[in-house]
Coordinates of N, CA and C in Angstrom, one line a residue:
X1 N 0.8 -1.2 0.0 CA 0.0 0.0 0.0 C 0.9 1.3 0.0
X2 N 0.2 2.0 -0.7 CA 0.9 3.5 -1.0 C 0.2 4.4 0.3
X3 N 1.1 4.9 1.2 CA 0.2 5.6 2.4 C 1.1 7.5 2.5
X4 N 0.6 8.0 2.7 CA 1.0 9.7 3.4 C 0.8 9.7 5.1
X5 N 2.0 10.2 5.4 CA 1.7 10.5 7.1 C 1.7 12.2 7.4
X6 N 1.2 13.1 7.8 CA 1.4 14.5 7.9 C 1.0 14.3 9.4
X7 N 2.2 15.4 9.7 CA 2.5 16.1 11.2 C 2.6 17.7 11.1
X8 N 1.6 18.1 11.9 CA 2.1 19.3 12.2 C 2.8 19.7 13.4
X9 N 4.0 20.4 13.6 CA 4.4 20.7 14.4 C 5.0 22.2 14.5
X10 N 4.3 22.6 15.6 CA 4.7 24.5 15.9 C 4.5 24.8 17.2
X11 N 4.5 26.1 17.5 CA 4.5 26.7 18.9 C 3.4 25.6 19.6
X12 N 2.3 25.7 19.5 CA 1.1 25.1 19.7 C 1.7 23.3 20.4
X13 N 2.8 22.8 19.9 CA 2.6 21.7 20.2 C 3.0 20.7 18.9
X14 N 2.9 19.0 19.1 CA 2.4 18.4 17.5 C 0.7 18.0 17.7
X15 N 0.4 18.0 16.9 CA -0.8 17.8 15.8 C -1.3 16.1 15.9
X16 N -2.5 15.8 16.6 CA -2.8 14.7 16.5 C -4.0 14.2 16.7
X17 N -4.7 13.6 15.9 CA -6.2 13.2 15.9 C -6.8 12.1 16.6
X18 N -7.9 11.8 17.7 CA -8.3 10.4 18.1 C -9.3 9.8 17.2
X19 N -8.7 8.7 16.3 CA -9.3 8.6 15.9 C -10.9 7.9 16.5
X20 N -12.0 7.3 15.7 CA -13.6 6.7 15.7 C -12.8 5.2 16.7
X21 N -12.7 4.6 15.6 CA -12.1 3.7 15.5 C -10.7 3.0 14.7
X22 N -10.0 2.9 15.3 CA -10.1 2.4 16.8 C -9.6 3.5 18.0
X23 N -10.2 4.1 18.5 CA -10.4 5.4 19.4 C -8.7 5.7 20.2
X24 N -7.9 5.5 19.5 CA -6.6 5.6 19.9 C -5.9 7.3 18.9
X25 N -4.9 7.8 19.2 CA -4.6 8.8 18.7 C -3.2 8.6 18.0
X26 N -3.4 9.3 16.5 CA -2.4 9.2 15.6 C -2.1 10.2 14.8
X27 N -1.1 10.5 14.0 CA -0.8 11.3 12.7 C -1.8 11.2 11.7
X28 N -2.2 12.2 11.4 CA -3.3 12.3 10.0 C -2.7 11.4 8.8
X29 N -3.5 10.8 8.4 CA -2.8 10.5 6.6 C -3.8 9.6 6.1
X30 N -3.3 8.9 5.0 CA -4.1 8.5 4.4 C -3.6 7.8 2.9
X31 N -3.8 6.9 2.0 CA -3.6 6.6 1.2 C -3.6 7.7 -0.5
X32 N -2.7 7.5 -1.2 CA -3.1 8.2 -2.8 C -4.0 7.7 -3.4
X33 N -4.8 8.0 -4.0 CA -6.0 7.8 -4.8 C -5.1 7.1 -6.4
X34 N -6.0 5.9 -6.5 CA -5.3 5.1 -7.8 C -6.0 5.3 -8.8
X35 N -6.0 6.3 -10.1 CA -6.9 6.5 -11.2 C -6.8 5.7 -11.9
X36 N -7.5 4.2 -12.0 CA -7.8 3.2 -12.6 C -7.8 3.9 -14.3
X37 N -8.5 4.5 -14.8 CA -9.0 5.0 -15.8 C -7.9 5.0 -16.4
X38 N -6.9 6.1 -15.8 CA -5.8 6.7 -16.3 C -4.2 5.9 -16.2
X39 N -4.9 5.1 -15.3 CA -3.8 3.8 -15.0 C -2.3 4.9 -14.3
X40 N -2.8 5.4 -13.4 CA -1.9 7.0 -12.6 C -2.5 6.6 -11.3
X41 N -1.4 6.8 -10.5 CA -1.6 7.0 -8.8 C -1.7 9.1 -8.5
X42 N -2.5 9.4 -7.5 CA -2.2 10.5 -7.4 C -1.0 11.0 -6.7
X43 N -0.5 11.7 -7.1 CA 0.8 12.4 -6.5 C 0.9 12.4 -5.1
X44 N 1.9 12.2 -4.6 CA 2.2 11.8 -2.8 C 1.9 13.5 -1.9
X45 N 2.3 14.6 -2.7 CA 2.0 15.4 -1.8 C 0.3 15.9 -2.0
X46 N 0.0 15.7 -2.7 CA -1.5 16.8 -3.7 C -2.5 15.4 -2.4
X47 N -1.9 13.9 -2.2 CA -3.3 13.3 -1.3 C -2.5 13.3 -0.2
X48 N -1.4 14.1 0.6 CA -1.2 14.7 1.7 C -2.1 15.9 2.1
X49 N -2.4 16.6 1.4 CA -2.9 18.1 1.0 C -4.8 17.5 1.1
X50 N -4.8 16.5 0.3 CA -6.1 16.1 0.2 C -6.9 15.4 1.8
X51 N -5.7 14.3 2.0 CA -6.4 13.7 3.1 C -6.3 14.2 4.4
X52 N -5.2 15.2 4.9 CA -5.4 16.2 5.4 C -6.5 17.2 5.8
X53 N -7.0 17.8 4.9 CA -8.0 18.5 4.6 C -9.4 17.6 4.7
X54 N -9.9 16.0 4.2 CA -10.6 15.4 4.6 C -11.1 15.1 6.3
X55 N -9.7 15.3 6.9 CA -9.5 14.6 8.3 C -9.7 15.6 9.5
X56 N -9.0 16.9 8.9 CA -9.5 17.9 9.7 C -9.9 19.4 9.6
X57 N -10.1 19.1 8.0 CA -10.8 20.1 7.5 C -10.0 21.5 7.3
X58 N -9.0 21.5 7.2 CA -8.1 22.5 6.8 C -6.9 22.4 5.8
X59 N -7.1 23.0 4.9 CA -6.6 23.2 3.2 C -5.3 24.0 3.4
X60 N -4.0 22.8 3.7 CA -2.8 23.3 3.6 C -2.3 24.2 1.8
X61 N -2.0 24.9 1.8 CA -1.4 25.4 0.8 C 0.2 24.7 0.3
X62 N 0.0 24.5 -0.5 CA 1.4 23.8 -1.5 C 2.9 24.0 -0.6
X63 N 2.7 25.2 -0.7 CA 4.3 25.5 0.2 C 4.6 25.2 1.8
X64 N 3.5 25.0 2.0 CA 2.8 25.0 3.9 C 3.4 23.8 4.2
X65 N 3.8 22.4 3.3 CA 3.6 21.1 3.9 C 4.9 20.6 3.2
X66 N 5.6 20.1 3.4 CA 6.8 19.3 2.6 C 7.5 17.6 3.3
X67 N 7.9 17.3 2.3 CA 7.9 15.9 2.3 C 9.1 15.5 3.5
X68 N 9.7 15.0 4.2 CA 10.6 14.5 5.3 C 11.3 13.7 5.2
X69 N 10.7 12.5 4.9 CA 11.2 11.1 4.7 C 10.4 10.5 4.0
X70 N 10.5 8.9 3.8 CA 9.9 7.9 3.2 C 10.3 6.6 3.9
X71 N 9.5 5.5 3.8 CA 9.9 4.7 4.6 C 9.0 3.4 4.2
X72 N 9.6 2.2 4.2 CA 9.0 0.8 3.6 C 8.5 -0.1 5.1
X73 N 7.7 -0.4 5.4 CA 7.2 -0.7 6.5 C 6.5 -2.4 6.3
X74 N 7.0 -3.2 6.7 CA 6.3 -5.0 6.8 C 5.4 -5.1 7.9
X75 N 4.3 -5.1 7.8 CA 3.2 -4.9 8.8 C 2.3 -6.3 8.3
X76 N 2.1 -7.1 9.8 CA 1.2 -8.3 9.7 C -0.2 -7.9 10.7
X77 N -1.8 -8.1 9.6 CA -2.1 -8.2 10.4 C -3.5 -9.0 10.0
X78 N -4.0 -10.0 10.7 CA -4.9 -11.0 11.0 C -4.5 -11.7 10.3
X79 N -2.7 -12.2 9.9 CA -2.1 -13.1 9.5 C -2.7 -12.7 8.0
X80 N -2.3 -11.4 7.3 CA -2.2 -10.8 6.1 C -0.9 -10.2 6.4
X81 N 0.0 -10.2 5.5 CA 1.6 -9.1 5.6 C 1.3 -8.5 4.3
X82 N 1.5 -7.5 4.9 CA 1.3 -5.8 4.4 C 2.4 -5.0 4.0
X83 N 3.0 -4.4 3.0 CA 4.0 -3.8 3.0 C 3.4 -2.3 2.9
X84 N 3.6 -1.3 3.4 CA 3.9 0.1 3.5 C 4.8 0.9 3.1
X85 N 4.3 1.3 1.8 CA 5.5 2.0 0.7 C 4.9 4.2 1.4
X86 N 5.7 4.6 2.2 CA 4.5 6.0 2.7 C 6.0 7.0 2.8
X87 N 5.3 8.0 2.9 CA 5.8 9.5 2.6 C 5.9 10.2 4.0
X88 N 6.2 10.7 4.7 CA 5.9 11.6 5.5 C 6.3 13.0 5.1
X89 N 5.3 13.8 5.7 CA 5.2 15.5 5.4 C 5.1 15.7 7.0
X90 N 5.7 17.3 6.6 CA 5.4 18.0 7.9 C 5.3 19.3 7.6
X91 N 4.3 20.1 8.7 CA 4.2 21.6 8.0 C 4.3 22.2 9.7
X92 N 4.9 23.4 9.4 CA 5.5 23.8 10.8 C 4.8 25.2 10.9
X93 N 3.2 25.3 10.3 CA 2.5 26.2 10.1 C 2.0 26.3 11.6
X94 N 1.4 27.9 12.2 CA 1.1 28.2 13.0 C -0.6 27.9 12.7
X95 N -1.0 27.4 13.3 CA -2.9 27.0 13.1 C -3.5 27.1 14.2
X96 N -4.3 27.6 14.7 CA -4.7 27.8 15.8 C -5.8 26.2 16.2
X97 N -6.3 26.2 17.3 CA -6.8 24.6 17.1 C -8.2 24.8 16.8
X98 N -8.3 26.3 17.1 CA -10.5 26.7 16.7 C -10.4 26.4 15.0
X99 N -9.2 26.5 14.4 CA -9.8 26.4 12.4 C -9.5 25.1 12.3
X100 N -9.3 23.6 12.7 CA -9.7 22.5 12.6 C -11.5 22.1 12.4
X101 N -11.5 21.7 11.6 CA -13.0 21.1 11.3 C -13.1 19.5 11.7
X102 N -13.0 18.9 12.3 CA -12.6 16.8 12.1 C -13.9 16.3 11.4
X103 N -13.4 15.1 10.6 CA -14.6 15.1 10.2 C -14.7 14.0 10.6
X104 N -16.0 13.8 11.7 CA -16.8 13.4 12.4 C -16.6 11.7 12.7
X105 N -17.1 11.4 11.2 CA -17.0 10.0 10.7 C -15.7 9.3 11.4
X106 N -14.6 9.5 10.9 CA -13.2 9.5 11.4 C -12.7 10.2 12.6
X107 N -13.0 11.2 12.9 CA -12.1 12.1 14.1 C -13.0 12.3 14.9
X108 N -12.4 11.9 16.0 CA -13.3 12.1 17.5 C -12.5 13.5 17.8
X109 N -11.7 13.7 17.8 CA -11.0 14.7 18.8 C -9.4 15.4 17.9
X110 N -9.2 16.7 17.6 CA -7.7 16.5 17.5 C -7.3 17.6 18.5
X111 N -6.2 17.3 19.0 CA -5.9 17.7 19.8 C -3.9 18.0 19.7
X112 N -3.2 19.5 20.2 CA -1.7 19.5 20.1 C -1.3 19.4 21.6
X113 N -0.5 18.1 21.8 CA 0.6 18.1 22.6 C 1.6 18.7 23.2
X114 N 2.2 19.2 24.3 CA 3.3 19.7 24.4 C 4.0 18.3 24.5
X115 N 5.8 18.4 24.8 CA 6.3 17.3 24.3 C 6.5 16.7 25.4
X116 N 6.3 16.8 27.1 CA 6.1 16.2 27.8 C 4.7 15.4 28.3
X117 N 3.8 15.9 27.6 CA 2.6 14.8 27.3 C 2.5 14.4 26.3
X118 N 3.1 14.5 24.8 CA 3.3 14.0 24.2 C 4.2 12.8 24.3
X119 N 5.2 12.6 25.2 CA 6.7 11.5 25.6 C 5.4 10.4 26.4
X120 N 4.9 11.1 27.0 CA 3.7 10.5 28.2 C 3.0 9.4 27.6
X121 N 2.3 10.1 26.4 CA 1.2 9.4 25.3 C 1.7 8.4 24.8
X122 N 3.2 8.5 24.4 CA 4.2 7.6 23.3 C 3.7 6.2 24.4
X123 N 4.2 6.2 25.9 CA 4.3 5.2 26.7 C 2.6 4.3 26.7
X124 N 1.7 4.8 27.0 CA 0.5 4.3 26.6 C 0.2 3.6 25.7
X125 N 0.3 2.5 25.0 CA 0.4 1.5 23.7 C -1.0 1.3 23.4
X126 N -2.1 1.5 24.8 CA -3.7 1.5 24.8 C -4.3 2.8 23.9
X127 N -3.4 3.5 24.0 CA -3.8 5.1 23.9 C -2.8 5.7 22.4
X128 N -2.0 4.9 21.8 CA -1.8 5.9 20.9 C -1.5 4.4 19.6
X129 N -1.8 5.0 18.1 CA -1.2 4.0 17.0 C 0.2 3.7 17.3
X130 N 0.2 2.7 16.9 CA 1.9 2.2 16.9 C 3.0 2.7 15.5
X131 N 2.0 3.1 14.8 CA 2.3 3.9 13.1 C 3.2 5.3 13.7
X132 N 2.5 5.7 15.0 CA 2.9 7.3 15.1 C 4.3 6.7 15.6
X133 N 4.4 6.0 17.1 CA 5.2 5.1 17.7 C 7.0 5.4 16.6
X134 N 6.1 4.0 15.7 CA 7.4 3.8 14.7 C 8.0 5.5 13.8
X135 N 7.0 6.3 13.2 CA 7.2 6.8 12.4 C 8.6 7.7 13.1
X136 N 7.9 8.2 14.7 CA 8.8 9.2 15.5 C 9.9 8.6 16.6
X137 N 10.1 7.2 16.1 CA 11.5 6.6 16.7 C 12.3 5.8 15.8
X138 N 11.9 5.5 14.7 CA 12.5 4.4 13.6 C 12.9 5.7 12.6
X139 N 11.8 6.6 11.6 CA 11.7 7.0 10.5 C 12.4 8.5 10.6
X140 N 12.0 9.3 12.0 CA 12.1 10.6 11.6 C 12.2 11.5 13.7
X141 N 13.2 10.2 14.0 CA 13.2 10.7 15.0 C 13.6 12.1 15.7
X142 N 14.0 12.9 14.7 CA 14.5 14.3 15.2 C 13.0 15.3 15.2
X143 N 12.4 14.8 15.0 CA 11.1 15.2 15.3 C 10.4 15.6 16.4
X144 N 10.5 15.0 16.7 CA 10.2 14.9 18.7 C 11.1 15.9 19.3
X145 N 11.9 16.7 18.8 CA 12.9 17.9 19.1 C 12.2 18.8 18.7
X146 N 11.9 19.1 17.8 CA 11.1 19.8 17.1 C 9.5 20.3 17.8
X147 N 9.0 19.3 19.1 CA 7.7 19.7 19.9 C 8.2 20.7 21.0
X148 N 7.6 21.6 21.1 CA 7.8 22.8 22.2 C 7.8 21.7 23.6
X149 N 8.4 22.6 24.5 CA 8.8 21.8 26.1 C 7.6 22.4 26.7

Protein backbone atom coordinates (compact mmCIF):
# COMPACT_ATOMS: atom_id res chain seq x y z
CA UNK A 1 0.00 0.00 0.00
CA UNK A 2 0.90 3.53 -0.95
CA UNK A 3 0.16 5.62 2.42
CA UNK A 4 1.02 9.73 3.40
CA UNK A 5 1.73 10.50 7.09
CA UNK A 6 1.44 14.53 7.93
CA UNK A 7 2.54 16.09 11.20
CA UNK A 8 2.08 19.33 12.24
CA UNK A 9 4.35 20.74 14.45
CA UNK A 10 4.70 24.50 15.93
CA UNK A 11 4.51 26.70 18.89
CA UNK A 12 1.08 25.14 19.69
CA UNK A 13 2.62 21.69 20.17
CA UNK A 14 2.43 18.40 17.51
CA UNK A 15 -0.82 17.78 15.80
CA UNK A 16 -2.75 14.68 16.47
CA UNK A 17 -6.20 13.16 15.91
CA UNK A 18 -8.27 10.42 18.08
CA UNK A 19 -9.34 8.64 15.88
CA UNK A 20 -13.56 6.68 15.70
CA UNK A 21 -12.12 3.69 15.49
CA UNK A 22 -10.10 2.39 16.84
CA UNK A 23 -10.42 5.40 19.40
CA UNK A 24 -6.62 5.62 19.87
CA UNK A 25 -4.58 8.83 18.74
CA UNK A 26 -2.40 9.17 15.57
CA UNK A 27 -0.75 11.27 12.68
CA UNK A 28 -3.28 12.28 10.02
CA UNK A 29 -2.83 10.45 6.57
CA UNK A 30 -4.05 8.46 4.36
CA UNK A 31 -3.64 6.59 1.17
CA UNK A 32 -3.09 8.22 -2.75
CA UNK A 33 -6.01 7.75 -4.75
CA UNK A 34 -5.29 5.14 -7.85
CA UNK A 35 -6.94 6.52 -11.22
CA UNK A 36 -7.78 3.17 -12.57
CA UNK A 37 -9.02 4.99 -15.77
CA UNK A 38 -5.80 6.73 -16.33
CA UNK A 39 -3.77 3.75 -15.01
CA UNK A 40 -1.93 7.05 -12.55
CA UNK A 41 -1.64 7.04 -8.82
CA UNK A 42 -2.16 10.52 -7.37
CA UNK A 43 0.81 12.44 -6.51
CA UNK A 44 2.16 11.77 -2.85
CA UNK A 45 1.95 15.38 -1.84
CA UNK A 46 -1.50 16.83 -3.70
CA UNK A 47 -3.33 13.33 -1.27
CA UNK A 48 -1.20 14.67 1.69
CA UNK A 49 -2.92 18.10 1.05
CA UNK A 50 -6.11 16.08 0.24
CA UNK A 51 -6.41 13.68 3.11
CA UNK A 52 -5.38 16.17 5.37
CA UNK A 53 -7.96 18.53 4.58
CA UNK A 54 -10.65 15.43 4.59
CA UNK A 55 -9.49 14.65 8.33
CA UNK A 56 -9.47 17.88 9.70
CA UNK A 57 -10.82 20.15 7.50
CA UNK A 58 -8.06 22.46 6.79
CA UNK A 59 -6.61 23.21 3.15
CA UNK A 60 -2.79 23.27 3.56
CA UNK A 61 -1.38 25.37 0.75
CA UNK A 62 1.39 23.81 -1.54
CA UNK A 63 4.34 25.48 0.16
CA UNK A 64 2.84 24.98 3.87
CA UNK A 65 3.61 21.14 3.86
CA UNK A 66 6.81 19.29 2.57
CA UNK A 67 7.94 15.86 2.27
CA UNK A 68 10.65 14.46 5.26
CA UNK A 69 11.19 11.12 4.68
CA UNK A 70 9.90 7.90 3.17
CA UNK A 71 9.94 4.66 4.62
CA UNK A 72 9.02 0.82 3.59
CA UNK A 73 7.19 -0.69 6.45
CA UNK A 74 6.33 -5.00 6.80
CA UNK A 75 3.23 -4.91 8.84
CA UNK A 76 1.21 -8.30 9.71
CA UNK A 77 -2.08 -8.22 10.43
CA UNK A 78 -4.89 -10.96 10.99
CA UNK A 79 -2.15 -13.12 9.46
CA UNK A 80 -2.17 -10.83 6.13
CA UNK A 81 1.59 -9.12 5.58
CA UNK A 82 1.30 -5.84 4.36
CA UNK A 83 4.04 -3.84 2.96
CA UNK A 84 3.85 0.13 3.49
CA UNK A 85 5.47 2.00 0.69
CA UNK A 86 4.52 6.00 2.72
CA UNK A 87 5.84 9.49 2.60
CA UNK A 88 5.95 11.60 5.51
CA UNK A 89 5.24 15.49 5.42
CA UNK A 90 5.44 18.04 7.95
CA UNK A 91 4.17 21.63 8.04
CA UNK A 92 5.50 23.82 10.78
CA UNK A 93 2.48 26.17 10.05
CA UNK A 94 1.09 28.17 13.03
CA UNK A 95 -2.89 27.04 13.07
CA UNK A 96 -4.74 27.80 15.81
CA UNK A 97 -6.82 24.60 17.08
CA UNK A 98 -10.47 26.68 16.67
CA UNK A 99 -9.78 26.40 12.41
CA UNK A 100 -9.74 22.53 12.57
CA UNK A 101 -12.97 21.10 11.27
CA UNK A 102 -12.61 16.83 12.05
CA UNK A 103 -14.55 15.11 10.24
CA UNK A 104 -16.84 13.44 12.41
CA UNK A 105 -16.98 9.97 10.69
CA UNK A 106 -13.20 9.52 11.40
CA UNK A 107 -12.11 12.09 14.08
CA UNK A 108 -13.33 12.10 17.49
CA UNK A 109 -11.02 14.66 18.85
CA UNK A 110 -7.74 16.54 17.49
CA UNK A 111 -5.90 17.67 19.83
CA UNK A 112 -1.67 19.46 20.09
CA UNK A 113 0.59 18.10 22.58
CA UNK A 114 3.33 19.66 24.38
CA UNK A 115 6.31 17.29 24.31
CA UNK A 116 6.09 16.16 27.83
CA UNK A 117 2.56 14.80 27.30
CA UNK A 118 3.34 13.95 24.19
CA UNK A 119 6.72 11.45 25.61
CA UNK A 120 3.70 10.49 28.21
CA UNK A 121 1.25 9.41 25.31
CA UNK A 122 4.18 7.57 23.27
CA UNK A 123 4.29 5.25 26.67
CA UNK A 124 0.55 4.25 26.57
CA UNK A 125 0.42 1.50 23.70
CA UNK A 126 -3.74 1.48 24.76
CA UNK A 127 -3.79 5.12 23.87
CA UNK A 128 -1.75 5.86 20.87
CA UNK A 129 -1.25 4.01 16.98
CA UNK A 130 1.93 2.16 16.94
CA UNK A 131 2.32 3.90 13.14
CA UNK A 132 2.90 7.31 15.13
CA UNK A 133 5.17 5.14 17.67
CA UNK A 134 7.37 3.82 14.70
CA UNK A 135 7.23 6.81 12.37
CA UNK A 136 8.80 9.20 15.50
CA UNK A 137 11.54 6.58 16.72
CA UNK A 138 12.52 4.41 13.57
CA UNK A 139 11.69 6.97 10.46
CA UNK A 140 12.06 10.58 11.63
CA UNK A 141 13.21 10.71 15.03
CA UNK A 142 14.46 14.31 15.16
CA UNK A 143 11.13 15.22 15.31
CA UNK A 144 10.24 14.94 18.68
CA UNK A 145 12.92 17.87 19.10
CA UNK A 146 11.05 19.75 17.07
CA UNK A 147 7.71 19.66 19.90
CA UNK A 148 7.76 22.78 22.23
CA UNK A 149 8.76 21.83 26.05
Amino acid sequence: HREVDIFVINEYGILLDKRVEPPKWCQFGGHPEYYEDRGVAEDWKVAAIREFEEEAGYRFQNHELGEIANYIRRTEIHERINHRFARVFLSRKSIPIDEFKPQRSEVQQIEYFKRTDFENLMQQEDQIMGGVIYILTAVAPKLIDLVPK
